[in-house]
Short mmCIF file of C-alpha atoms in Angstrom, two decimals:
data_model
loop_
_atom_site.label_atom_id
_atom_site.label_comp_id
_atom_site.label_asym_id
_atom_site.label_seq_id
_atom_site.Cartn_x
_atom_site.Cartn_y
_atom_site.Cartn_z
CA UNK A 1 -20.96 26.06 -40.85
CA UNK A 2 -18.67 25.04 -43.49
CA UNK A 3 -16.58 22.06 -40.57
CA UNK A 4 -18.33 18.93 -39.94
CA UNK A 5 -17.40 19.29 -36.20
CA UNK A 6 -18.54 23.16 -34.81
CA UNK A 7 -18.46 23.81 -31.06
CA UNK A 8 -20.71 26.48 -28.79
CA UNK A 9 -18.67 26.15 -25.79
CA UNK A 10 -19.15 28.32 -22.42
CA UNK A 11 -15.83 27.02 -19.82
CA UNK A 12 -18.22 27.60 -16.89
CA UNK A 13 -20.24 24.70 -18.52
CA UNK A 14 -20.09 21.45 -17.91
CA UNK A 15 -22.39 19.67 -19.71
CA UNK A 16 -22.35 19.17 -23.00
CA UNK A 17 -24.92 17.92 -25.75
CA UNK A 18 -23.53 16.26 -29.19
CA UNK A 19 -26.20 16.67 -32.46
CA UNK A 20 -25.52 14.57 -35.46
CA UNK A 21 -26.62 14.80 -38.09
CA UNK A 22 -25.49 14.64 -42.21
CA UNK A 23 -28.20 17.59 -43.40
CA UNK A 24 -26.05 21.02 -43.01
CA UNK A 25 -29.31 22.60 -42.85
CA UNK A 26 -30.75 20.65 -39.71
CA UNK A 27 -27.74 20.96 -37.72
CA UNK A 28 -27.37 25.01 -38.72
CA UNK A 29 -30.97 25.62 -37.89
CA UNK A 30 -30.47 23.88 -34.28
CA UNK A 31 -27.13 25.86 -33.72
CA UNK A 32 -29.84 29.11 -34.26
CA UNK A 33 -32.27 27.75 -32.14
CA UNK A 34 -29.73 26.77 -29.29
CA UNK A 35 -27.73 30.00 -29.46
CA UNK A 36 -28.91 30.54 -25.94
CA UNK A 37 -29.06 27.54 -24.28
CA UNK A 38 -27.07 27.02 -21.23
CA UNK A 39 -24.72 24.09 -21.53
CA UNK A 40 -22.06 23.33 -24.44
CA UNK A 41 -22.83 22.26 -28.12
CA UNK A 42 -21.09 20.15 -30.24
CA UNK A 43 -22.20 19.62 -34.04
CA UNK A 44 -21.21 16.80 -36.05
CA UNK A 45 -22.32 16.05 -39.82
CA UNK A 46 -20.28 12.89 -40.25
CA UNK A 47 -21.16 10.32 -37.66
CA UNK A 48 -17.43 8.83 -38.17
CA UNK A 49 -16.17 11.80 -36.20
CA UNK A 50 -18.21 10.88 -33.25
CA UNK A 51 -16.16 8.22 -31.07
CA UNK A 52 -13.17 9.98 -31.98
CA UNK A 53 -14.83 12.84 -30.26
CA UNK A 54 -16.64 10.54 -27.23
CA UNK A 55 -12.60 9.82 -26.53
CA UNK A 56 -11.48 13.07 -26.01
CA UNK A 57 -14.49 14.88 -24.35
CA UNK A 58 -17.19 13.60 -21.32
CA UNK A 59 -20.55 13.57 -23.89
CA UNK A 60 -23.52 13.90 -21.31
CA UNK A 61 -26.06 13.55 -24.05
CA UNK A 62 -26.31 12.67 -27.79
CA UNK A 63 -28.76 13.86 -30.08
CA UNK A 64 -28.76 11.47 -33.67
CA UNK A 65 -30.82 11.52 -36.92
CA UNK A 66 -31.19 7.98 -37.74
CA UNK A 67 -31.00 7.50 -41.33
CA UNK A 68 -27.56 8.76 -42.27
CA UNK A 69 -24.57 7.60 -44.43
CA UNK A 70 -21.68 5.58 -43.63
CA UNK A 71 -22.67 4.81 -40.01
CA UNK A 72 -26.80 5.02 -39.17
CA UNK A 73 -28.25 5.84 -36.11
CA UNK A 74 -29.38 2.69 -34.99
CA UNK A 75 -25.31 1.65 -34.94
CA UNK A 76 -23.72 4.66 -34.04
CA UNK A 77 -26.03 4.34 -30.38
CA UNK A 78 -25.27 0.62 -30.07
CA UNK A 79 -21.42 1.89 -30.26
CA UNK A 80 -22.24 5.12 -28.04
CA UNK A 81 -23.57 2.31 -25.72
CA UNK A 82 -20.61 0.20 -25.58
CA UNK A 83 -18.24 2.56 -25.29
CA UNK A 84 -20.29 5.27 -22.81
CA UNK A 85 -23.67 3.56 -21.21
CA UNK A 86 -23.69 6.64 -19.23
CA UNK A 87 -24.67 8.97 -21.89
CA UNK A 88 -27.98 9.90 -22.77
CA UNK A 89 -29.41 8.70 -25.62
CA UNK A 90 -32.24 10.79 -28.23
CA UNK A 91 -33.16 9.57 -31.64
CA UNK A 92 -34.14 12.04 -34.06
CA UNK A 93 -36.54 10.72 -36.48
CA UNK A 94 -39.37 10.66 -39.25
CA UNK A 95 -42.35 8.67 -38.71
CA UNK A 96 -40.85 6.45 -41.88
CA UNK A 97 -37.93 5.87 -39.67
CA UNK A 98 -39.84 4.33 -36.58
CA UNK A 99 -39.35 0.17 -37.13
CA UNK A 100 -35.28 1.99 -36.74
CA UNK A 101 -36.16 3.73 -33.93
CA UNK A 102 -38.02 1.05 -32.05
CA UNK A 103 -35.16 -1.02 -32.65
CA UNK A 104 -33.05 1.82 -31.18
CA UNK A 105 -35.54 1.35 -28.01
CA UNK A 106 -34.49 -2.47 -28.02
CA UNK A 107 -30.63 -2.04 -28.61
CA UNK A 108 -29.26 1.15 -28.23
CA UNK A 109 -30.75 2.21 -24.87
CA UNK A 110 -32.72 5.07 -26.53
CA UNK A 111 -33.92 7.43 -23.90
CA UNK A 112 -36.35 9.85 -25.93
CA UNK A 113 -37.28 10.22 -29.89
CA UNK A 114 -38.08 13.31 -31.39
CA UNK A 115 -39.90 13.30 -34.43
CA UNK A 116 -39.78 15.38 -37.02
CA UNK A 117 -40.71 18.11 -37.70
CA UNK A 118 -40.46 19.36 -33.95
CA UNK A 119 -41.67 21.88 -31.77
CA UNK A 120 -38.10 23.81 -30.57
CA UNK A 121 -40.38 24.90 -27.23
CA UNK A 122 -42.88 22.33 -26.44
CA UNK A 123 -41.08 19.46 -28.00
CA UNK A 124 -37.27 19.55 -28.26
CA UNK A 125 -36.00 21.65 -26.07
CA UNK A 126 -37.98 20.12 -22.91
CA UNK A 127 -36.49 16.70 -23.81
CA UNK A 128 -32.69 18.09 -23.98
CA UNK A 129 -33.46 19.69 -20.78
CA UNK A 130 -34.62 16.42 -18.90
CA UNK A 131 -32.04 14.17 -20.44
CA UNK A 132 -29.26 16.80 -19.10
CA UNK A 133 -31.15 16.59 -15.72
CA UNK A 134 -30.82 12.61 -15.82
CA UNK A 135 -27.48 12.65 -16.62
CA UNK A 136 -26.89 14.91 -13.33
CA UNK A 137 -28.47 12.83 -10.90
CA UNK A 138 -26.87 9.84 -12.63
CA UNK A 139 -23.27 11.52 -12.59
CA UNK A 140 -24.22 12.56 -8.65
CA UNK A 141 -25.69 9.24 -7.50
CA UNK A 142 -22.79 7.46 -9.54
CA UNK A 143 -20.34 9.53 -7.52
CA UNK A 144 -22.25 9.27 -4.05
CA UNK A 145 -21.88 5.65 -4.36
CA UNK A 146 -18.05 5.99 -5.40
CA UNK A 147 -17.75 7.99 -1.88
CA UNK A 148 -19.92 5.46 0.14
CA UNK A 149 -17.36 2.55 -1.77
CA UNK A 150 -13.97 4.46 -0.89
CA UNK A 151 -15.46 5.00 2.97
CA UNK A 152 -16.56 1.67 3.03
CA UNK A 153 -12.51 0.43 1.83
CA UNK A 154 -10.96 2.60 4.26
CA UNK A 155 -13.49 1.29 7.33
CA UNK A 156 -12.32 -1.91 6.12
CA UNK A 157 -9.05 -1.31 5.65
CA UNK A 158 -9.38 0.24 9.42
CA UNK A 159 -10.90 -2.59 10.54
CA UNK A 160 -8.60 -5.12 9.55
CA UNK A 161 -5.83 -2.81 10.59
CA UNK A 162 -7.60 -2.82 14.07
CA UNK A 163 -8.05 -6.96 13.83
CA UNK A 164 -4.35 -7.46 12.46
CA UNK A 165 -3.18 -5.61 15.47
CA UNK A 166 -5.06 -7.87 17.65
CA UNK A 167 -4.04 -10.53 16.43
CA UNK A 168 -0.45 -9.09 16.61
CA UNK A 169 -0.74 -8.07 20.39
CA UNK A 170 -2.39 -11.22 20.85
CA UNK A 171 0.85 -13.32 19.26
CA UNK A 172 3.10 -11.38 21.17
CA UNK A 173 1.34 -11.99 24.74
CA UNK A 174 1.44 -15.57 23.75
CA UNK A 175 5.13 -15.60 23.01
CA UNK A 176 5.62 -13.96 25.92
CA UNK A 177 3.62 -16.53 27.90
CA UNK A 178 5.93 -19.17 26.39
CA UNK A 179 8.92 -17.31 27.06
CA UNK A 180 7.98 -17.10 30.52
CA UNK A 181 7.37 -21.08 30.55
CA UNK A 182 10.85 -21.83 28.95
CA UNK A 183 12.48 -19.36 31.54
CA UNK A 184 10.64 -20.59 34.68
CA UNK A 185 11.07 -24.47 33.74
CA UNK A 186 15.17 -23.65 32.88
CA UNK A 187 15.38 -21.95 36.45
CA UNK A 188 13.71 -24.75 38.15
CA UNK A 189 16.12 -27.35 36.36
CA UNK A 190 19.21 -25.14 37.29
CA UNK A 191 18.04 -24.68 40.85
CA UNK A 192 18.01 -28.13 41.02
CA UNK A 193 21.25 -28.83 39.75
CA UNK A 194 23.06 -25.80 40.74
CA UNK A 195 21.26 -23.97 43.38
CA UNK A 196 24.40 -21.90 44.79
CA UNK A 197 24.71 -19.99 41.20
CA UNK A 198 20.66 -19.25 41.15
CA UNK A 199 20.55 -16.09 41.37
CA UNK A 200 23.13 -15.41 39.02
CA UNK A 201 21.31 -17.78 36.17
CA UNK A 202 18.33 -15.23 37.11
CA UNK A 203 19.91 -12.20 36.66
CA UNK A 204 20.95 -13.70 33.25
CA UNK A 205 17.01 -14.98 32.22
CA UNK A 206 15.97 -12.00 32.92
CA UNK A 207 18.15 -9.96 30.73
CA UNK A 208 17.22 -11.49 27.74
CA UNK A 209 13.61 -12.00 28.64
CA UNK A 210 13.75 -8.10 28.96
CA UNK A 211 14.83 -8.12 25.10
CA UNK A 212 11.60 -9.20 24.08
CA UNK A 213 9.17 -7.52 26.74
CA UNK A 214 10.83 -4.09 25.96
CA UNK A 215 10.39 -4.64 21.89
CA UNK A 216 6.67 -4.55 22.06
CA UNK A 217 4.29 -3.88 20.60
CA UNK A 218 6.60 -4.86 17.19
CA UNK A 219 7.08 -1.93 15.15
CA UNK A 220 8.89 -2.24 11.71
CA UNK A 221 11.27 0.72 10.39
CA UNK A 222 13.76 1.03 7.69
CA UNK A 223 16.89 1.51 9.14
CA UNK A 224 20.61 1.29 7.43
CA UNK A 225 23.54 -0.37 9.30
CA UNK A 226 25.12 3.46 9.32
CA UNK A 227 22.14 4.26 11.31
CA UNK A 228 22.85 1.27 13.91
CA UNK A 229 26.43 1.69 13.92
CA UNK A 230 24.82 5.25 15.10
CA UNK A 231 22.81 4.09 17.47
CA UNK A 232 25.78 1.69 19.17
CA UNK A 233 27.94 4.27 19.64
CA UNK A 234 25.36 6.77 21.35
CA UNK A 235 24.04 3.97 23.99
CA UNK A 236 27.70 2.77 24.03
CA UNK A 237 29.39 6.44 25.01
CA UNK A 238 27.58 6.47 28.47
CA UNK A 239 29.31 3.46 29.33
CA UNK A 240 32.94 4.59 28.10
CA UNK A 241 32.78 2.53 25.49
CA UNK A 242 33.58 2.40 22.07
CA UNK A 243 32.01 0.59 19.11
CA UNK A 244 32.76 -0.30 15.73
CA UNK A 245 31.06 -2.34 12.77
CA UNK A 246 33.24 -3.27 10.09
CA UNK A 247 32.89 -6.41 7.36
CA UNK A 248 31.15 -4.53 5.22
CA UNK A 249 31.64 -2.04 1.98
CA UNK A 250 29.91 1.09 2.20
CA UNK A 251 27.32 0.83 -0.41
CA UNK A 252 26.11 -2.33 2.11
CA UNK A 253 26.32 0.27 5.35
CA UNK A 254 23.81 2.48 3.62
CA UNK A 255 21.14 -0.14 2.20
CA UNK A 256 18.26 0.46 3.26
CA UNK A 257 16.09 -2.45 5.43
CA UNK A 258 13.29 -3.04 7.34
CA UNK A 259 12.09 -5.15 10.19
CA UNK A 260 11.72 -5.35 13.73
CA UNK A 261 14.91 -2.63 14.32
CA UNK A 262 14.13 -2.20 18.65
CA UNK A 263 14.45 -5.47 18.85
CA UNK A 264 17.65 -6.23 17.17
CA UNK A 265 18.92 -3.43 19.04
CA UNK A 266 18.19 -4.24 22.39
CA UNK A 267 19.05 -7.73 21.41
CA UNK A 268 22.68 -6.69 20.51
CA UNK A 269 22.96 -4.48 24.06
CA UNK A 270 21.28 -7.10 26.63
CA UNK A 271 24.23 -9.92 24.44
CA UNK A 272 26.92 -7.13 25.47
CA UNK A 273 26.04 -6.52 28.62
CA UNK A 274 25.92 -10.50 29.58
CA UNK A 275 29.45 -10.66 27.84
CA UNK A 276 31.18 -7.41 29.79
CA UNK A 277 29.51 -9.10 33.22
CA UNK A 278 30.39 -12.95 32.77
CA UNK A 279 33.70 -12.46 30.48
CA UNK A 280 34.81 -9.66 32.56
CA UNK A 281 35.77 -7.64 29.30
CA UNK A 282 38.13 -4.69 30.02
CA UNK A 283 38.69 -3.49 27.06
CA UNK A 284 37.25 -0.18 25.61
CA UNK A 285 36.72 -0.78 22.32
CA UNK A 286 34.30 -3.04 20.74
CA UNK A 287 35.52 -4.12 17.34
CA UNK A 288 31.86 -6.02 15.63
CA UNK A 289 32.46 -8.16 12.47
CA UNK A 290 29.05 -8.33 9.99
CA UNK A 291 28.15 -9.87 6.72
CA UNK A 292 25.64 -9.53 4.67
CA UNK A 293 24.20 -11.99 2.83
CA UNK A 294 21.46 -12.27 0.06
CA UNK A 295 18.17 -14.45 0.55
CA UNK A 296 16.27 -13.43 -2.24
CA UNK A 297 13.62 -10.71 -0.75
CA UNK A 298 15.64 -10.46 2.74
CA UNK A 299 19.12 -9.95 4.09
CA UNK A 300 20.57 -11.70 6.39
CA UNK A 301 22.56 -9.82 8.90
CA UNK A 302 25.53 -11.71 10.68
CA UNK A 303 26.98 -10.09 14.08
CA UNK A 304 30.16 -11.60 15.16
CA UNK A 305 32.60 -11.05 17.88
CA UNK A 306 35.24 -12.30 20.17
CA UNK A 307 34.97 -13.82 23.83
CA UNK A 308 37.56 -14.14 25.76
CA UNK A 309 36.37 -17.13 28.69
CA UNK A 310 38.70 -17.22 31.63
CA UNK A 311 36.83 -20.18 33.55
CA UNK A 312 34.97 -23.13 32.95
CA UNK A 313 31.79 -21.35 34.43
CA UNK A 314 32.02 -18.67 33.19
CA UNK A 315 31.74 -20.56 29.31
CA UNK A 316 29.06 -22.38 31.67
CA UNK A 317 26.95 -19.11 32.06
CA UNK A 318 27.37 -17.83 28.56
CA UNK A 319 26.14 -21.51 27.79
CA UNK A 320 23.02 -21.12 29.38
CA UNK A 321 21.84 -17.31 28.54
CA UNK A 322 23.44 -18.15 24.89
CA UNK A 323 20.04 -20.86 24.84
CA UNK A 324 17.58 -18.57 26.15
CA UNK A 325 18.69 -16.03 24.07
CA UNK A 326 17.95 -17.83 21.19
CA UNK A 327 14.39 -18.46 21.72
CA UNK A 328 14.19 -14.80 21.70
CA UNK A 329 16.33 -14.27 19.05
CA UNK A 330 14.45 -17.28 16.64
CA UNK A 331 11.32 -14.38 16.88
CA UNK A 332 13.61 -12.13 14.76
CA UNK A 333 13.68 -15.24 12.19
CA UNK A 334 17.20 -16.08 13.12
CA UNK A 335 19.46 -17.00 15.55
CA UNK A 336 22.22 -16.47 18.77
CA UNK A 337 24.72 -19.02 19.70
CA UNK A 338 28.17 -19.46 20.84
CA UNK A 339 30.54 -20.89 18.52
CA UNK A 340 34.39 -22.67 18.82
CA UNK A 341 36.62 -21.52 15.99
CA UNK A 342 39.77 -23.42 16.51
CA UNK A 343 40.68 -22.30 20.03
CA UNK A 344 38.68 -18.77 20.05
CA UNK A 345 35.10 -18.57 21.31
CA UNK A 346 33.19 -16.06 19.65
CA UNK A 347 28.97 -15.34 19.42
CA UNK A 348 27.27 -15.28 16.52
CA UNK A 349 23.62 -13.39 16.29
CA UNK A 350 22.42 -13.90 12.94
CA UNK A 351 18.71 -12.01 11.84
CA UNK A 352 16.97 -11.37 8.89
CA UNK A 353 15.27 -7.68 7.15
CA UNK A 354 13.16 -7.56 4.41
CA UNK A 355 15.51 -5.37 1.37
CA UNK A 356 13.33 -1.84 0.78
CA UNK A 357 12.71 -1.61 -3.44
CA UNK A 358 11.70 1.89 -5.11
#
C-alpha cells in the first residue's frame, strides 16, 4: 500500500468506515483483517487528506490513532466534529495515550476507544460493527423526522391554504353584502326621485352587480391582451359583432399578466352591453383604444372608447350605472367612469395586473 489514501469499495455498499493512521504497517494489517467485511474502506496515512476526503464522500464512521504528525487525533475529531457531528467517532490508542483520549471523550464526541494491541474478533471488529449500526438508526431517525417536518409544512401549508380561502370567500361575501347595500340604497334614492324610469335604473344595477357575483370565487390567471382580444371576439361573434383592440405594439399584446382575468372580462361585456342598450349603438364594429402603463410590479391597463349620447337621459343612465360600476370596478384596484373630451363622451375602465417575471 504504497498511496496514503487506498479504497476497498463494494457499489452495493453504503456505508463506509475511514482508518487513519501514519504507521503503514497498522493500516496494511487492518486492510488484511477487513478484507471481508461488509461495508466500504477507506485508508488514510496522512491525516491532512482527511477533510478533503469528508468533502467529497458521506464518512459514516472514523477510525483515528491519536498520536500522529502534522494533525493529532485529538484535533483531527474536534474538526471531524465541526464539520460532520453525524459521524461516528473511535479513538485508537495506547494506554500512554489515554489523558488524549479522555480529552477526546470531552471534545471530540468520541464514541468508543480501542486500545492497543486489540483483539480483531472480540475487540475491534464488534465496535466497528455497533458504531455502523448507530450511524443507521441515526441516518433513519434523522430522515424519519425530515419526513414528519416536510408533512408537517405541507399540512400547514394546506391549512393556511384552507384558512386563506376562508378568509377570501369570506371578503368576497362581505363585498357582496356591501354591494348589495350601495345598490338597494341608490334604487331607493332614484325611486324617489324618478320613480317612472325604476325599472330601467334596475335593469342597469343589476347588470353590473352581476359582474361581481359571476367573478367568484376570485381566481387569478396569466393571461396576454392577444388572449382577451381572443376572448372579445368569440363572446362578441354571437352577437354580430366585431371587436378590435388597438393602442398597443405587439411585444405589449403578448406580455404576459396576471390577476383577476373573469372579472375584467365580464366587466368589459356587462359596460358593452349597458352602452349598445342606453346609446342605442348600431354599429358593427367595436374599435377599443388601450394603453399600457408601467407601475413598478403592475400594469395598468386603460380601456377606452367612444359614446355617442343622443339624449339628456340617456347621458343620465350611463351616469348612474357609470357610479355603480365603479364600486365594482375599484375591487379590480382601479376604476370606470365616463369622461368629456372636448365635445365627445367616451368611458374609461382603467385596472391593474401584477407583470409575470421568469
Amino acid at each position: 500500500m504504497a498511496d496514503e489514501i487506498t479504497r476497498d469499495i463494494n457499489e452495493k455498499h453504503r456505508v463506509t468506515v475511514m482508518f487513519v493512521d501514519d504507521e503503514m504497517m497498522v493500516l496494511k494489517a487492518l486492510r488484511r483483517a477487513l478484507r471481508k467485511e461488509p461495508f466500504n474502506k477507506i485508508y488514510v496515512n496522512d491525516p491532512r487528506k482527511v477533510m478533503d476526503i469528508f468533502e467529497r464522500e458521506e464518512i459514516a464512521v472514523i477510525v483515528t490513532d491519536m498520536k500522529m504528525p502534522h494533525i493529532d487525533g485529538l484535533k483531527l475529531l474536534k474538526m471531524v466534529k465541526e464539520g460532520y457531528p453525524d459521524t461516528i467517532k473511535i479513538v485508537l490508542s495506547g494506554y500512554t495515550q489515554l489523558p488524549q483520549v479522555l480529552a477526546a471523550l470531552n471534545h471530540g464526541d468520541l464514541y468508543k476507544f480501542i486500545t492497543k494491541p486489540w483483539d480483531m474478533a472480540d475487540d475491534f471488529l464488534p465496535i466497528i460493527h455497533e458504531a455502523i449500526e448507530k450511524y443507521e438508526k441515526l441516518m433513519e431517525r434523522k430522515k424519519l423526522s425530515f419526513n414528519v417536518m416536510q408533512k408537517n409544512q405541507m399540512y400547514k401549508k394546506l391549512l393556511d391554504l384552507s384558512k386563506n380561502k376562508e378568509t377570501n370567500f369570506q371578503l368576497e361575501i362581505n363585498k357582496i353584502k356591501e354591494l348589495s347595500e350601495i345598490m338597494m340604497q341608490r334604487l331607493r334614492d332614484i325611486s324617489l326621485r324618478d320613480p317612472i324610469s325604476i325599472s330601467r335604473y334596475i335593469e342597469y344595477y343589476e347588470n353590473a352587480y352581476n359582474v361581481w357575483l359571476y367573478s367568484i370565487p376570485r381566481n387569478d390567471l396569466e393571461f396576454s391582451i392577444e388572449r382577451l382580444e381572443s376572448d372579445f371576439k368569440k363572446i362578441f361573434s354571437k352577437k354580430n359583432v366585431d371587436i378590435e383592440i388597438g393602442g398597443l405594439e405587439k411585444e405589449e399584446k403578448r406580455q404576459v399578466l396576471y390577476g383577476n382575468y373573469r372579472l375584467l372580462l365580464n366587466a368589459f361585456i356587462a359596460i358593452d352591453d349597458m352602452i349598445v342598450e342606453t346609446c342605442k349603438e348600431s354599429i358593427q364594429k367595436h374599435s377599443v383604444v388601450v394603453k399600457m402603463l408601467n407601475q413598478e410590479s403592475t400594469k395598468a391597463l386603460i380601456f377606452m372608447n367612444k359614446l355617442e349620447f343622443e339624449s339628456k337621459d340617456e347621458k343620465k343612465y350611463m351616469d348612474e350605472f357609470s357610479k355603480f360600476m365603479n364600486e365594482v370596478i375599484s375591487n379590480l384596484g382601479g376604476s370606470f367612469e365616463i369622461l368629456k373630451v372636448e365635445s365627445q363622451y367616451y368611458y374609461r375602465l382603467s385596472t391593474y395586473f401584477s407583470i409575470k417575471t421568469d
